[in-house]
Amino acid sequence: MVPAPIHPLDTKGRPIILVGLMGCGKTTVGKALSKRTGMPLLDTDAIIEEQIGKPIPQIFAEQGEAHFRALETALLRYLLYNPTPSPSIISTGGGIVVRPENRELLRKLGFTVWLNVSISALLTRTAKSTNRPLLQNADRRAVFERLDSERREFYKQAAHLWLEASRMDVNTVAVNVCNEAERFFAAFRN
Ligand code: S3P
């Protein structure tokens, strides 16, 4: 039997979306939120891989990053105009905020949360990662420093909530997100 959620939320049919750099905890926090709220978890990377029938490194290698970004835009637009039957938690790819139209779509789609995590924590959490094309580089710290400076403003623009999550455990992050989501949706007009 599936246990009753600890924190059921009335999100007015809208999702809660997690954004942030690779390794910031979108998937882990997404799972904790899903368990807490009873809302199903979707992952934009996984949906794209399934749609295209190829893993992300292969999409990057064969069609290029720009093509992958266009797939992300198409998916966000689809989710906005075809809401899932029950509202979900959506974990996104770290670069989804790069396109201006995606930032706009993320703000319209639901309650968007930026998990802001220090570069040293990102390095630790991605140390064993082999499936991220942008991390196929000897100097991962330099990659994260560049991505952080390029994207920081974009995450801020896309997200309704900026959460400094470097030193928070997963459950504390999930509780914070639920409380803020409750406040956000109480004032939300469709
Ligand atoms: C990317 C992040 C990845 C994935 C792709 C590109 C990025 O997702 O979408 O490898 O540009 O930061 P995660 O953030 O889930 O690792």
Short mmCIF file of N, CA, C and O in Angstrom, two decimals, residues 17 19 76 92 96-97 101-112 158 160:
data_model
loop_
_atom_site.label_atom_id
_atom_site.label_comp_id
_atom_site.label_asym_id
_atom_site.label_seq_id
_atom_site.Cartn_x
_atom_site.Cartn_y
_atom_site.Cartn_z
N ILE A 17 8.80 22.77 -10.16
CA ILE A 17 9.91 22.50 -11.07
C ILE A 17 11.23 22.84 -10.38
O ILE A 17 11.35 23.89 -9.75
N VAL A 19 15.27 23.61 -10.79
CA VAL A 19 16.34 23.97 -11.72
C VAL A 19 17.64 24.18 -10.93
O VAL A 19 17.60 24.44 -9.72
N LEU A 76 8.97 21.79 -22.72
CA LEU A 76 8.36 22.74 -21.77
C LEU A 76 7.05 23.29 -22.33
O LEU A 76 6.05 23.41 -21.62
N THR A 92 14.72 19.07 -13.92
CA THR A 92 15.13 19.51 -15.27
C THR A 92 16.63 19.31 -15.49
O THR A 92 17.39 19.16 -14.53
N ILE A 96 18.61 24.02 -18.91
CA ILE A 96 17.29 24.35 -19.45
C ILE A 96 17.00 25.86 -19.41
O ILE A 96 16.17 26.36 -20.17
N VAL A 97 17.72 26.57 -18.54
CA VAL A 97 17.47 28.01 -18.38
C VAL A 97 18.22 28.87 -19.39
O VAL A 97 18.04 30.09 -19.42
N GLU A 101 13.38 31.91 -23.91
CA GLU A 101 11.99 31.43 -23.96
C GLU A 101 11.74 30.34 -22.92
O GLU A 101 10.64 30.23 -22.39
N ASN A 102 12.77 29.55 -22.62
CA ASN A 102 12.61 28.52 -21.59
C ASN A 102 12.41 29.15 -20.22
O ASN A 102 11.63 28.65 -19.41
N ARG A 103 13.13 30.26 -19.97
CA ARG A 103 12.98 30.91 -18.66
C ARG A 103 11.55 31.41 -18.50
O ARG A 103 10.94 31.29 -17.44
N GLU A 104 11.00 31.93 -19.58
CA GLU A 104 9.62 32.41 -19.56
C GLU A 104 8.65 31.23 -19.35
O GLU A 104 7.72 31.31 -18.55
N LEU A 105 8.90 30.13 -20.08
CA LEU A 105 8.03 28.96 -19.96
C LEU A 105 8.08 28.39 -18.54
O LEU A 105 7.06 27.99 -17.98
N LEU A 106 9.29 28.37 -17.95
CA LEU A 106 9.43 27.83 -16.59
C LEU A 106 8.64 28.66 -15.58
O LEU A 106 8.03 28.13 -14.67
N ARG A 107 8.63 29.97 -15.76
CA ARG A 107 7.88 30.83 -14.83
C ARG A 107 6.38 30.65 -14.98
O ARG A 107 5.63 30.77 -14.02
N LYS A 108 5.95 30.38 -16.23
CA LYS A 108 4.51 30.23 -16.48
C LYS A 108 3.99 28.85 -16.07
O LYS A 108 2.84 28.69 -15.70
N LEU A 109 4.86 27.85 -16.20
CA LEU A 109 4.43 26.46 -16.03
C LEU A 109 3.96 26.14 -14.62
O LEU A 109 2.94 25.49 -14.42
N GLY A 110 4.70 26.61 -13.61
CA GLY A 110 4.32 26.27 -12.24
C GLY A 110 5.18 27.04 -11.25
O GLY A 110 5.53 28.19 -11.51
N PHE A 111 5.54 26.38 -10.14
CA PHE A 111 6.39 27.00 -9.11
C PHE A 111 7.81 26.48 -9.34
O PHE A 111 8.09 25.29 -9.18
N THR A 112 8.70 27.39 -9.72
CA THR A 112 10.05 26.98 -10.11
C THR A 112 11.05 27.34 -9.00
O THR A 112 11.07 28.48 -8.52
N ALA A 158 14.49 32.56 -13.96
CA ALA A 158 13.52 31.48 -14.20
C ALA A 158 12.76 31.09 -12.94
O ALA A 158 11.61 30.63 -13.02
N HIS A 160 10.99 31.17 -9.06
CA HIS A 160 10.24 31.96 -8.09
C HIS A 160 10.92 31.91 -6.73
O HIS A 160 10.78 32.82 -5.92
#
